Coordinates of C-alpha atoms in Angstrom, one line a residue:
V1 CA 0.5 0.2 0.2
Q2 CA 1.2 3.4 -0.6
W3 CA 1.9 5.5 2.4
E4 CA 2.4 9.8 2.0
I5 CA 4.3 9.5 5.8
V6 CA 5.4 13.4 6.9
D7 CA 7.8 14.1 8.7
Q8 CA 8.3 16.4 11.6
N9 CA 9.6 18.5 9.4
Q10 CA 6.7 18.6 7.1
Q11 CA 8.7 17.0 4.5
V12 CA 6.7 14.1 2.5
E13 CA 7.7 10.9 2.1
V14 CA 5.9 8.5 -0.7
R15 CA 6.3 4.8 0.7
W16 CA 4.9 1.6 -0.6
W17 CA 4.4 -0.4 2.8
G18 CA 3.6 -4.3 2.8
C19 CA 1.2 -5.5 4.3
E20 CA -0.1 -9.4 4.1
Y21 CA -4.2 -9.5 3.5
M22 CA -6.3 -11.8 5.8
G23 CA -9.7 -11.8 5.0
N24 CA -13.2 -10.2 5.0
H25 CA -13.2 -7.9 8.2
P26 CA -15.2 -9.2 10.7
S27 CA -18.3 -7.0 10.9
S28 CA -18.4 -7.4 7.0
R29 CA -19.4 -4.3 5.8
S30 CA -19.1 -1.0 5.9
E31 CA -21.5 2.4 6.9
D32 CA -20.9 2.7 3.0
G33 CA -22.1 -0.7 2.4
K34 CA -19.3 -1.4 1.4
L35 CA -17.1 -5.2 1.3
L36 CA -15.1 -5.0 4.0
H37 CA -11.3 -6.2 4.1
S38 CA -8.9 -6.8 6.7
L39 CA -5.1 -5.2 6.2
R40 CA -2.4 -6.1 8.1
Y41 CA 0.3 -3.5 7.6
D42 CA 4.2 -4.8 8.3
A43 CA 5.9 -3.4 11.3
N44 CA 8.1 -0.9 9.7
G45 CA 10.4 2.0 11.2
E46 CA 9.5 3.8 13.7
F47 CA 6.3 2.0 13.4
E48 CA 5.0 -0.4 14.4
A49 CA 2.5 -3.6 12.9
T50 CA -0.6 -2.6 12.8
N51 CA -4.2 -4.1 11.5
S52 CA -6.6 -2.3 9.9
R53 CA -9.8 -2.4 8.0
V54 CA -10.1 -1.1 4.0
A55 CA -12.7 -1.9 1.3
F56 CA -11.1 -1.8 -2.7
L57 CA -12.5 0.7 -4.5
S58 CA -10.6 -0.3 -8.4
D59 CA -7.7 -2.6 -9.0
S60 CA -5.3 0.5 -7.7
L61 CA -7.1 2.2 -5.5
L62 CA -8.4 1.0 -2.1
W63 CA -10.3 3.0 1.7
D64 CA -8.6 2.8 4.5
Y65 CA -11.1 3.3 7.5
D66 CA -8.8 3.3 10.6
Y67 CA -7.1 5.8 8.7
E68 CA -9.7 7.0 6.9
G69 CA -7.7 8.1 3.6
E70 CA -7.5 6.8 -0.4
L71 CA -4.6 4.9 -0.6
F72 CA -3.0 3.2 -3.9
W73 CA -2.0 -0.2 -3.3
R74 CA -0.7 -3.0 -5.3
V75 CA -0.5 -7.0 -5.5
Q76 CA 3.9 -7.1 -5.4
P77 CA 5.3 -9.7 -7.4
E78 CA 7.0 -12.4 -6.9
N79 CA 10.1 -11.4 -8.0
W80 CA 10.3 -7.8 -7.6
D81 CA 13.5 -5.4 -7.7
E82 CA 12.6 -2.3 -5.5
S83 CA 15.4 -0.6 -7.9
K84 CA 13.3 -1.0 -11.1
E85 CA 10.4 0.3 -9.5
Y86 CA 10.7 3.7 -11.6
P87 CA 11.5 3.3 -15.0
E88 CA 12.9 6.1 -17.0
E89 CA 9.2 7.6 -18.5
K90 CA 8.5 10.2 -20.3
Y91 CA 5.4 12.7 -20.3
T92 CA 3.8 15.3 -22.2
M93 CA 2.1 17.6 -19.6
Q94 CA -1.1 16.9 -21.3
Q95 CA -0.2 13.0 -21.4
I96 CA -0.4 13.2 -17.2
I97 CA -3.8 15.4 -16.9
Q98 CA -5.4 12.4 -19.2
D99 CA -3.6 10.0 -17.2
Q100 CA -5.1 11.6 -14.4
E101 CA -8.3 12.2 -15.8
T102 CA -9.0 8.8 -17.1
E103 CA -7.7 7.1 -13.3
E104 CA -10.2 9.2 -11.7
K105 CA -13.0 7.9 -13.8
K106 CA -11.2 4.5 -13.1
G107 CA -12.4 5.1 -9.6
G108 CA -15.3 6.6 -9.7
A109 CA -14.6 9.7 -8.8
Q110 CA -17.4 11.8 -8.5
L111 CA -14.6 15.1 -8.0
S112 CA -11.3 15.2 -9.5
L113 CA -8.3 15.6 -8.1
Y114 CA -7.5 19.3 -8.5
T115 CA -10.8 19.7 -7.0
L116 CA -10.5 17.8 -4.4
G117 CA -7.7 19.7 -3.0
L118 CA -8.8 23.3 -2.9
Q119 CA -12.1 21.4 -0.4
A120 CA -9.5 20.1 1.6
F121 CA -7.8 23.3 1.8
S122 CA -9.7 24.7 3.0
T123 CA -10.8 23.4 5.6
M124 CA -7.4 24.2 6.8
P125 CA -7.2 27.3 9.9
H126 CA -6.5 30.2 7.6
E127 CA -2.5 30.4 9.2
K128 CA -1.7 27.1 8.2
Q129 CA -3.5 28.0 4.7
R130 CA -1.4 30.8 4.0
M131 CA 1.4 28.9 5.1
V132 CA 0.8 26.3 2.9
A133 CA -0.3 28.5 0.1
E134 CA 3.8 30.6 0.6
A135 CA 5.8 26.8 0.7
Y136 CA 4.0 26.5 -2.2
Q137 CA 4.7 29.6 -4.5
A138 CA 8.5 29.0 -2.9
F139 CA 8.8 25.7 -4.9
S140 CA 6.2 26.0 -7.8
T141 CA 8.9 29.2 -8.4
K142 CA 12.2 27.7 -7.7
F143 CA 11.4 24.1 -9.6
R144 CA 9.5 25.8 -12.9
G145 CA 12.6 27.9 -13.0
R146 CA 14.9 25.0 -13.8
L147 CA 12.3 23.2 -15.7
E148 CA 13.5 26.5 -17.6
K149 CA 16.9 26.1 -17.7
L150 CA 16.4 23.1 -19.3
K151 CA 14.1 23.8 -21.5
Q152 CA 17.2 27.5 -22.1
E153 CA 19.2 24.3 -22.5
R154 CA 18.3 21.6 -24.9
G155 CA 15.0 23.8 -26.5
S156 CA 11.8 25.0 -26.3
G157 CA 10.4 20.7 -27.1
C158 CA 12.7 19.3 -25.1
E159 CA 11.5 16.0 -22.9
I160 CA 12.1 16.3 -19.6
T161 CA 11.9 12.9 -17.8
T162 CA 12.0 11.5 -14.4
T163 CA 15.8 11.9 -14.2
D164 CA 15.7 15.3 -14.5
V165 CA 12.4 15.8 -12.4
N166 CA 14.1 13.8 -9.2
A167 CA 17.0 15.5 -10.2
I168 CA 15.4 19.0 -9.7
M169 CA 13.5 18.0 -6.2
E170 CA 16.9 16.5 -5.1
E171 CA 17.8 20.2 -5.7
L172 CA 15.5 21.3 -4.3
Q173 CA 15.0 19.6 -0.7
K174 CA 18.9 19.9 -0.4
L175 CA 18.9 24.2 -0.8
K176 CA 15.3 23.4 1.8
Q177 CA 18.1 22.0 3.9
S178 CA 20.2 24.8 4.0
R179 CA 17.9 27.0 4.2
T180 CA 18.9 28.8 1.1
M181 CA 15.7 28.5 0.1
A182 CA 14.9 32.6 -0.3
L183 CA 17.6 33.0 -3.1
D184 CA 15.8 33.3 -6.4
P185 CA 16.2 30.1 -8.4
D186 CA 18.6 32.3 -10.9
D187 CA 20.8 32.8 -8.8
L188 CA 21.6 29.7 -8.0
P189 CA 23.7 27.2 -9.8
V190 CA 22.0 24.0 -11.9

């Protein structure tokens, strides 16, 4: 099951978390009528092993009733190699948007991810909204600056790969850790 773990520095780590399918849950159905199943999440670092009630929404999404969240899931292949988890792929923005729309339709989403995000954002206290918006604006400006430099170096029709995005993210993470996020992206070496 894919989790997003937020550390004490408010950094988000995406982690595939091992678990064992334990069968149908004894209470059979959720309050909203979905068939319940039991998962036993593996212990992982500071987290102990734990049981959870889930409903499978599709072949790639589940709802965890104990943690109240929609999560991606998959069956781990026999000879799974984590180093090959994210192969080099190239996407256009149009492909990313189409993929997102396809996933939303497959999952039976009534609302887009964007709309759900706005709804969640609006439930935060005003000061938290301001902090999140400022952090996102700083990140977005720096990220776009790095993409623009790649475009200048490679030409306007260049492809951006997962390796490029990972390198940019790693660089921005290092900048944040060194407390230099206030610098203009053009002032920093790429």
